[in-house]
Coordinates of C-alpha atoms and ligand atoms in Angstrom, one line a residue:
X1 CA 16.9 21.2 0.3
X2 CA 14.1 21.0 2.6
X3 CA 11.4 18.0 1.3
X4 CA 8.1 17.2 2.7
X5 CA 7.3 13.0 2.4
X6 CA 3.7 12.4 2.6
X7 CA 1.9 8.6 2.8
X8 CA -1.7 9.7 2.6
X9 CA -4.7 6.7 3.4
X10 CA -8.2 6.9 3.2
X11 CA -8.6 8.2 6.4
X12 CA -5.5 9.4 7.4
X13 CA -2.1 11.5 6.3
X14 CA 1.6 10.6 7.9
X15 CA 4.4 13.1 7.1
X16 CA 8.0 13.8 8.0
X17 CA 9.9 16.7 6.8
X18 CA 13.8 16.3 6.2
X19 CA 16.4 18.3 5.9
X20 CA 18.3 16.6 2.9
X21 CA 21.6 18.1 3.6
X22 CA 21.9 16.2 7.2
X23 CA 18.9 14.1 6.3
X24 CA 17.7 15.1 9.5
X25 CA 13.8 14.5 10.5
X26 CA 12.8 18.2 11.6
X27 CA 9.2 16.9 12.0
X28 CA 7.1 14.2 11.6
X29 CA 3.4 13.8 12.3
X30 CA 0.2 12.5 11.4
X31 CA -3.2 13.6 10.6
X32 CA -6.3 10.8 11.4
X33 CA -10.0 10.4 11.6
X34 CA -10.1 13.1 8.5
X35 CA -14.1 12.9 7.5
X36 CA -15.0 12.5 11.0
X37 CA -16.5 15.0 13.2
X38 CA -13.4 15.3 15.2
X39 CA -10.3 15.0 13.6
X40 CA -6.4 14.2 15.2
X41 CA -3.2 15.8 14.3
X42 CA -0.2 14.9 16.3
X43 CA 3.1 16.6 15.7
X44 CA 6.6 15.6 16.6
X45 CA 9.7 18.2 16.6
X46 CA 12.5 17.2 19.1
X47 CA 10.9 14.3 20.5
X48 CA 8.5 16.1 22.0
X49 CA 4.8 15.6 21.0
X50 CA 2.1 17.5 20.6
X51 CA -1.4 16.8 19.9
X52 CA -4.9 18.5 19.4
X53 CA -8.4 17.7 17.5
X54 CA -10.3 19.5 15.2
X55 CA -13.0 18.8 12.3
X56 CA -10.7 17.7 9.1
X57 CA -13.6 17.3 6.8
X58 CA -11.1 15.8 3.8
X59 CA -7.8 15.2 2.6
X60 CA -7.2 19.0 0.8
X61 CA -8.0 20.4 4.6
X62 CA -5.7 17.6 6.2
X63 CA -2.7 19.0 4.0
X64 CA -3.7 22.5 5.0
X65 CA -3.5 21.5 9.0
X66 CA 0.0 19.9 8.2
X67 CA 1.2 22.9 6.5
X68 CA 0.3 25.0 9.1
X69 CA 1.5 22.8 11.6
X70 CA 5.1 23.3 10.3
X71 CA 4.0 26.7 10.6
X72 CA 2.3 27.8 13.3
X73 CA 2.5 24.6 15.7
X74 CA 4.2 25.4 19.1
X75 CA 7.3 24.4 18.0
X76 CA 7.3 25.8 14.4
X77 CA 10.1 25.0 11.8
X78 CA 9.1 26.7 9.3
X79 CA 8.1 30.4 9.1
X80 CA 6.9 30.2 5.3
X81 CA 5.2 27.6 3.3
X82 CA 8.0 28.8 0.8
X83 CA 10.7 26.9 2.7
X84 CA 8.4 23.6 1.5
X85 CA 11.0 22.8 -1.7
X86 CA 9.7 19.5 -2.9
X87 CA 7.1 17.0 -1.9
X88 CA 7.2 13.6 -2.3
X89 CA 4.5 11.1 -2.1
X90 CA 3.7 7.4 -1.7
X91 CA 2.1 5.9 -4.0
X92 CA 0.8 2.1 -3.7
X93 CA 0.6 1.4 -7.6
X94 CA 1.9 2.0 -10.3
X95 CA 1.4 -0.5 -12.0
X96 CA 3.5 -1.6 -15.0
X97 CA 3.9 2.2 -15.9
X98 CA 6.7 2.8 -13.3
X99 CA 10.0 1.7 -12.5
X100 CA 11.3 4.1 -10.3
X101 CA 9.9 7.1 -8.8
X102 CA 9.1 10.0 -10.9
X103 CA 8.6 13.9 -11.2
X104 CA 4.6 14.4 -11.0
X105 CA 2.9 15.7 -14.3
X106 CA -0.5 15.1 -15.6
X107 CA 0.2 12.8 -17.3
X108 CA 1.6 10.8 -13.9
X109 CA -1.4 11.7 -12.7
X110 CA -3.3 10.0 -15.3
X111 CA -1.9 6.9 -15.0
X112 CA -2.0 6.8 -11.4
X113 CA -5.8 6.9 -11.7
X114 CA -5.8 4.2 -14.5
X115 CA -4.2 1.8 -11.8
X116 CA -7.2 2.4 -9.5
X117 CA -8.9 -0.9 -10.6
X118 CA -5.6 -2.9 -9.3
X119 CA -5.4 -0.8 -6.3
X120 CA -9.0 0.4 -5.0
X121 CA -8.2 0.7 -1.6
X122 CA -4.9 2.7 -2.3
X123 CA -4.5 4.7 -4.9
X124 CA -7.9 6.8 -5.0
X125 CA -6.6 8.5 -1.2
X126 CA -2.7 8.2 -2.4
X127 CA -4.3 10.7 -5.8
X128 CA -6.4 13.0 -3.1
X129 CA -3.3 13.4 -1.1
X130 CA -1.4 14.7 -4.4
X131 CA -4.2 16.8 -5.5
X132 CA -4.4 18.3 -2.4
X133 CA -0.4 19.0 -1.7
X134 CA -0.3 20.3 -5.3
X135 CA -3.5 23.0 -4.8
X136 CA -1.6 24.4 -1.9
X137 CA 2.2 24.4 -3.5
X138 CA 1.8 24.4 -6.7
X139 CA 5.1 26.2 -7.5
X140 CA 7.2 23.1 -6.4
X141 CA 8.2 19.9 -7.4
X142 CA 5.9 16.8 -6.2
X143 CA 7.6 13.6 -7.0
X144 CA 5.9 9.5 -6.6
X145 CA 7.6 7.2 -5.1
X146 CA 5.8 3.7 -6.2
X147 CA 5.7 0.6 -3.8
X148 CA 5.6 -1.3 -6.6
X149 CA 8.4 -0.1 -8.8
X150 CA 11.5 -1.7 -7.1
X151 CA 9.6 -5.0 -8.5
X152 CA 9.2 -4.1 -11.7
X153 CA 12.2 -5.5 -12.6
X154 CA 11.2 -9.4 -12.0
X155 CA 11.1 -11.2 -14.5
X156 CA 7.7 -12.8 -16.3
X157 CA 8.8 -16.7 -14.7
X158 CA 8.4 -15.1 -11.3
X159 CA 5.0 -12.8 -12.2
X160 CA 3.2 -14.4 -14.5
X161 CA 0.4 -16.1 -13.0
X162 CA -0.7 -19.2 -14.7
X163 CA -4.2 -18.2 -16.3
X164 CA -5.5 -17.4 -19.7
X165 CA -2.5 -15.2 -21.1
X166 CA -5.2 -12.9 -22.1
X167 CA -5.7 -11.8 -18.8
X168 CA -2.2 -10.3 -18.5
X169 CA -2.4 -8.8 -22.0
X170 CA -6.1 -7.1 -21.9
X171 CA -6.3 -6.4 -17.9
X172 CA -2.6 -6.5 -16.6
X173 CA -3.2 -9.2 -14.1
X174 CA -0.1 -10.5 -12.8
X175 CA 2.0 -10.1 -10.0
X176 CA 3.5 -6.9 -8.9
X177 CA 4.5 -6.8 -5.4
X178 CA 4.1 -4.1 -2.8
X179 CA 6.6 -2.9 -0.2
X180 CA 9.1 -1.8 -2.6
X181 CA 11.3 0.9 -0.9
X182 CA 11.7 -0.9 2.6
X183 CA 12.7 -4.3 0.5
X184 CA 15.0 -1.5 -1.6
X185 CA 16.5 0.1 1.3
X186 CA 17.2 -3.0 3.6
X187 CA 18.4 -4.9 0.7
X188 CA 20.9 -1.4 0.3
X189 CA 21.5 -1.1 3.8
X190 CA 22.6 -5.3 4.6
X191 CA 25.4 -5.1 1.8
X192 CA 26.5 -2.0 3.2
X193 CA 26.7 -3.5 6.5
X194 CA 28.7 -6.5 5.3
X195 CA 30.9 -4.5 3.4
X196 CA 29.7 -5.6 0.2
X197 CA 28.5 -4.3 -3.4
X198 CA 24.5 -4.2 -3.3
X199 CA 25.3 -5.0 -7.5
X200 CA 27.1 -8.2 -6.8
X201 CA 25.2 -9.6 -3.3
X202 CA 21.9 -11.9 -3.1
X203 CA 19.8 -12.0 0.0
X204 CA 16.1 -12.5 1.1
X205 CA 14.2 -9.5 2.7
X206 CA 11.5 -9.8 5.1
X207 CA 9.9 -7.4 5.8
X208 CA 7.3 -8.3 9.1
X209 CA 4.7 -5.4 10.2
X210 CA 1.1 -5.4 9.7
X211 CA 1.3 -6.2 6.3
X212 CA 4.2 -9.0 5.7
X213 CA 6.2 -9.4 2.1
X214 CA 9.2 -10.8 1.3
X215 CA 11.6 -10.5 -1.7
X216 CA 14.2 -12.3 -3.4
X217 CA 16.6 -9.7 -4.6
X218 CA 19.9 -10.4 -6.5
X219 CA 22.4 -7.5 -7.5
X220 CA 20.2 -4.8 -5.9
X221 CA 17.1 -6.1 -7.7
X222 CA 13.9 -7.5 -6.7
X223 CA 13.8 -11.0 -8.7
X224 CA 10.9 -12.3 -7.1
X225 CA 8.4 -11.0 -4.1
X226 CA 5.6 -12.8 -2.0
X227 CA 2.8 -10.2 -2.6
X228 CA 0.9 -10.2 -5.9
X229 CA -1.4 -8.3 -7.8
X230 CA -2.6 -6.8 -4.8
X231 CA -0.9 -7.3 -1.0
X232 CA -3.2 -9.9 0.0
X233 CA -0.8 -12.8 -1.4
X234 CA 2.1 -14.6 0.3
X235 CA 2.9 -14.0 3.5
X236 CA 0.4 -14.3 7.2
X237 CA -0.4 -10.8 8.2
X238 CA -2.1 -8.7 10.9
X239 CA -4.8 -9.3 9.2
X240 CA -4.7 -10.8 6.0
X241 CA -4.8 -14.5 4.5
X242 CA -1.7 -14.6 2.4
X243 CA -1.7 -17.8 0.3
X244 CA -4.7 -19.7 0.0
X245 CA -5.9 -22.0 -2.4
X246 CA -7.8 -19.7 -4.3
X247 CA -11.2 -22.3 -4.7
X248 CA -11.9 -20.9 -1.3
X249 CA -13.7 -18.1 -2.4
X250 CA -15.9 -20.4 -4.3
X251 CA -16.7 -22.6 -1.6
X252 CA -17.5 -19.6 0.8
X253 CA -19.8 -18.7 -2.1
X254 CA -21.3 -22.0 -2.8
X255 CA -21.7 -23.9 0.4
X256 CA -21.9 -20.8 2.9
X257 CA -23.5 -18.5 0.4
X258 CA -21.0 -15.1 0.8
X259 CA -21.1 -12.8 -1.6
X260 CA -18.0 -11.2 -3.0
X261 CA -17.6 -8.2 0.1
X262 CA -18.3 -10.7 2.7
X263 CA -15.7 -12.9 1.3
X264 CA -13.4 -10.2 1.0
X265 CA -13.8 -8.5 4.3
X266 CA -12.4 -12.3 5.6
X267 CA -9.8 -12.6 3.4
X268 CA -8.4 -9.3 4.1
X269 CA -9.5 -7.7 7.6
X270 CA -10.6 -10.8 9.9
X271 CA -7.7 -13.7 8.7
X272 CA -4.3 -14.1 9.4
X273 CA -3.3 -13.2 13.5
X274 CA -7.0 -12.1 14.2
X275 CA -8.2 -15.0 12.3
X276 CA -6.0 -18.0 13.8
X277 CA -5.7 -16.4 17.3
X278 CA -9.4 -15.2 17.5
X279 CA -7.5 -12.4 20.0
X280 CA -6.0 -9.6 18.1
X281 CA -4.3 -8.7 14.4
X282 CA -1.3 -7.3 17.0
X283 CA 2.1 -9.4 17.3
X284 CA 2.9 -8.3 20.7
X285 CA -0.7 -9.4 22.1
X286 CA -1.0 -12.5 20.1
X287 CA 3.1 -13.4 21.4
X288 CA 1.6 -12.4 25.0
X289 CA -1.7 -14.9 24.8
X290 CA 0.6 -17.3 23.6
X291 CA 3.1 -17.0 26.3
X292 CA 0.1 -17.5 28.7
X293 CA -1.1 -21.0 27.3
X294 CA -3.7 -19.6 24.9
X295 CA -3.2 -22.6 22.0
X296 CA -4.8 -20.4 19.2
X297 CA -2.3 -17.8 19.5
X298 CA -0.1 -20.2 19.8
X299 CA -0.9 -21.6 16.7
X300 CA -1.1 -18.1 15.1
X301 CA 2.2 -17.9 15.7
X302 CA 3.5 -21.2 14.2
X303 CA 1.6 -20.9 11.2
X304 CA 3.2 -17.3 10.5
X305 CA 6.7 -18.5 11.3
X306 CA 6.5 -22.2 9.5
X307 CA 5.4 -19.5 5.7
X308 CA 8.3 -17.2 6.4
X309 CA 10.6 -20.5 6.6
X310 CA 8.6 -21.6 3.7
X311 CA 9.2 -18.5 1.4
X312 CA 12.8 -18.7 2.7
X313 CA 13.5 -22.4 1.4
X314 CA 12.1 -21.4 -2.0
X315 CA 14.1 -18.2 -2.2
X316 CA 17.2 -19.9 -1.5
X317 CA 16.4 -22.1 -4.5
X318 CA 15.3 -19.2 -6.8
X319 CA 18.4 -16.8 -6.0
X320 CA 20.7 -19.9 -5.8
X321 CA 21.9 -19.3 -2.0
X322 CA 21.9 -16.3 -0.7
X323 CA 24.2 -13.9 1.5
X324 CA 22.0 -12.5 4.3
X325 CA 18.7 -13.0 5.3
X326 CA 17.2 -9.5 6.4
X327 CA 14.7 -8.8 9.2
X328 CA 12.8 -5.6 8.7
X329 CA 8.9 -4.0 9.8
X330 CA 7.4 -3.8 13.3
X331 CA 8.0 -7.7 14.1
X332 CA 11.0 -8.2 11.9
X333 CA 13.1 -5.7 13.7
X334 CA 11.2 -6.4 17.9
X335 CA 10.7 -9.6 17.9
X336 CA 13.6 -12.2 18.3
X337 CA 11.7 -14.9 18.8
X338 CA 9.9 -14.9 15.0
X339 CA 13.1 -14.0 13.5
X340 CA 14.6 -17.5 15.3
X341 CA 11.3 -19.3 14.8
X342 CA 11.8 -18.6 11.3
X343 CA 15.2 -19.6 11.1
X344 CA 15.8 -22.5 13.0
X345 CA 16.4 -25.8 11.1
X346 CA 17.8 -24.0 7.8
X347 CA 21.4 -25.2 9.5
X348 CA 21.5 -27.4 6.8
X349 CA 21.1 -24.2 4.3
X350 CA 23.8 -22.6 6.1
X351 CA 21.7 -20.6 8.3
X352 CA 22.5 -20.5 11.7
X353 CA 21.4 -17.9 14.2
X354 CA 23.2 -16.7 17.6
X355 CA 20.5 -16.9 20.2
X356 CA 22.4 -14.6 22.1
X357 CA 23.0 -12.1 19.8
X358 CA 19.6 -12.0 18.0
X359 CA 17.9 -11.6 21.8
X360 CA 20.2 -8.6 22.2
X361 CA 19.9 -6.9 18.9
X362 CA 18.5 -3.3 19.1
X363 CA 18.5 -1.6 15.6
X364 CA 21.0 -2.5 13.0
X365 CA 22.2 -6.1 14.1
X366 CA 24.2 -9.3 12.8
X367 CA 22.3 -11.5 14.8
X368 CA 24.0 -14.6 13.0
X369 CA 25.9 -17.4 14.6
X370 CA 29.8 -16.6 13.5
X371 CA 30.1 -19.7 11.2
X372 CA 26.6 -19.0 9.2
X373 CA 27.3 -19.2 6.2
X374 CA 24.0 -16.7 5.3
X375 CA 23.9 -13.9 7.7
X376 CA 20.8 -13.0 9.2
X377 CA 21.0 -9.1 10.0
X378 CA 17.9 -7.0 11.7
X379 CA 17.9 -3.4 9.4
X380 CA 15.2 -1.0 10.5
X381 CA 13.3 0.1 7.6
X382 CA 13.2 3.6 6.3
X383 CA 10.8 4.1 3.6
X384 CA 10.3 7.8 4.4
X385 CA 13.6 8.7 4.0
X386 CA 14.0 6.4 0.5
X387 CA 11.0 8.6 -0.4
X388 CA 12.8 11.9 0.5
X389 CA 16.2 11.0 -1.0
X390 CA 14.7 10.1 -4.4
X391 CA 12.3 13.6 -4.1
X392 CA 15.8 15.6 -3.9
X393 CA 17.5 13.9 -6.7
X394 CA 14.5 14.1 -8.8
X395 CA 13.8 18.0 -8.0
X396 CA 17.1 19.0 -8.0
X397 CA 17.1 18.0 -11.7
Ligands
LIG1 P1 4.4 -2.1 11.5 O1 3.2 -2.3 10.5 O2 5.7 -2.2 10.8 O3 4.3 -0.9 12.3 O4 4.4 -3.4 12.5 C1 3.3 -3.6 13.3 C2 3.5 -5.0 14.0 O5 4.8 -5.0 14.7 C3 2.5 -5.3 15.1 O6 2.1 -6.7 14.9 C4 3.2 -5.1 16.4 O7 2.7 -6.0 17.4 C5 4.6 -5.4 16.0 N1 5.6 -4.8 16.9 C6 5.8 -3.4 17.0 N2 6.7 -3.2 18.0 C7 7.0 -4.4 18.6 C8 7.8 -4.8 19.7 N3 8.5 -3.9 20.3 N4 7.9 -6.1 20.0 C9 7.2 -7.0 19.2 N5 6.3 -6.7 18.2 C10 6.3 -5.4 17.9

């Protein structure tokens, strides 16, 4: 079966298309700047790349550029859209609707857009990207694949928040966590690599990009996760806050007179990184400042390393001691030096990391000292391919 995965933004769409019976990446590309006068589509087959521009004036002409990408591009891999069989699709939220990913219908649909208010930023471009996949292949199977749903199975201790229960019950605020298939497959992908049973193996998954979660996850379920009811919580990111005492947003109302978008546009574009280092929401420039003597990035970088350890310490405690601790995401999986920032001192714990090995380490690594009790293992995420696996099973039903 040939499946097409698509992640689709507000201003952008990123596919791949597998082969499932290899699970081979045939192509993989990514259309930007849709809405804007000029457009940009890049394609991949073979490792080589090719790019052009064009006007993409929305989402339901970004799929039709894709399609005829496959096509028509100069290296095309498909010679029908026929040879499409199933499409599957990211979705941010789902909310407490889903669990696991699930065969598109209208009423999916439905509550995909019900989950707007939890997800504003998300979902409305996640639905235009289905709309538009589904105008132009109508005859197959489009599946959703929820970031959310590998959380779903925490239990209310870990997301309830602690306010008036009658916010839970009439609006649904609570926790949910994002991230779900990388924490999924990485949490998959260490037992395998220890030679253990994912159903009888704890360990702590971090996974470090732009956006940073982690997750507790015990038998091959997510028992507890760092984001909340919306990926702002938890963890420092690129951009983004993570925890904060939450009368902030009243003092930047009261004392510096924000309103609510000026307050959010802190919280979520100009904190975390950008905000401590003043420089840049990028790891590998904020590590380089740093490097140079720059004490803001340095401090960026000590303040994100010091909440991993945090959030490390506590999920220790909540899974009872753990097996692995997994590196995954951009930074989780390049950079050595968080990854032993964020481990060093847990000895005690029965972490230890291998300097050596954990400077070394190029994709899947144990990058643990031999006598660690918790291994610490680098796992390159794959959510596409999560996405696509799930899209087979479900349309070959
Ligand atoms: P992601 O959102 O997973 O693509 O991760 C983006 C983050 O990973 C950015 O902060 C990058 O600076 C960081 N990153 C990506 N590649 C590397 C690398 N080779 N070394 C260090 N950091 C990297």
């Amino acid at each position: 079966m040939k499946v097409l995965v698509i992640n689709a933004g507000s201003s952008s769409i990123k596919y791949q298309f597998f082969t499932m019976a290899t699970e081979r990446v045939i192509a993989k590309g990514l259309v930007e700047r849709i809405g804007e006068p000029q457009g940009r589509v890049v394609q991949e087959v073979d490792g080589q790349k090719r790019e052009h521009r064009l006007p993409i004036a929305n989402h339901s002409a970004a799929f039709q550029v894709i399609v005829r990408e496959l096509m028509e591009g100069e290296s095309p891999v498909i010679k029908s859209k026929d040879e499409i069989e199933a499409v599957g699709h990211r979705v941010v939220h789902g909310g407490e609707a889903f669990k696991a990913s699930v065969r598109i219908t209208e009423a999916v649909l439905k509550a995909i857009r019900a989950r707007v208010p939890l997800a504003p930023l998300h979902n409305p471009p996640n639905l235009s990207g289905i709309e538009a996949a589904q105008a132009l292949l109508p005859d197959v199977p489009h599946v959703a694949v929820f970031d959310t749903a590998f959380h779903q199975e925490m239990p209310p201790t870990a997301f309830m928040y602690a306010l008036p229960y009658e916010l839970y019950e009439q609006d649904r605020i609570r926790r949910y966590g994002f991230h779900g298939t990388s924490h999924a497959y990485v949490s998959r992908r260490a037992a395998a690599m220890l030679g253990r049973l994912v159903e009888h193996f704890r360990c702590i998954t971090c996974h470090l990009g732009n956006g940073c979660s982690m997750a507790a996850v015990r038998d091959g379920h997510s028992v507890d996760t760092s984001m909340g009811l919306t990926p702002l919580e938890g963890l420092v990111m690129g951009t983004r806050s993570g925890d904060l005492d939450p009368a902030i947003t009243f003092h930047l109302a009261s004392v510096k007179g924000l309103d609510l978008g000026e307050i959010n546009s802190i919280l979520n574009r100009e904190s975390g990184l950008l905000g401590l280092s003043g420089l840049s929401n990028d790891m590998r420039s904020v590590t380089e400042a740093a490097a140079g003597g720059h004490a803001r990035a340095k401090l960026a970088l000590d303040v994100f390393a010091y909440r991993i350890k945090k959030y490390i310490g506590s999920y220790l405690a909540v899974l009872g001691g753990a097996e692995a601790i997994v590196f995954t995401g951009g930074i989780g999986e390049n950079n050595g030096a968080m990854r032993a920032a964020a481990t060093t001192g847990l000895e005690e714990l029965g972490v230890k990391i291998d300097a050596e090995k954990n400077a070394k380490a190029r994709g899947e690594a144990d990058v643990s000292a031999a006598d660690s009790r918790v291994k610490i293992l680098v796992v390159p995420t794959n959510e596409e391919l999560v996405i696509a696996r799930d899209t087979a099973e479900i349309a070959g039903k």
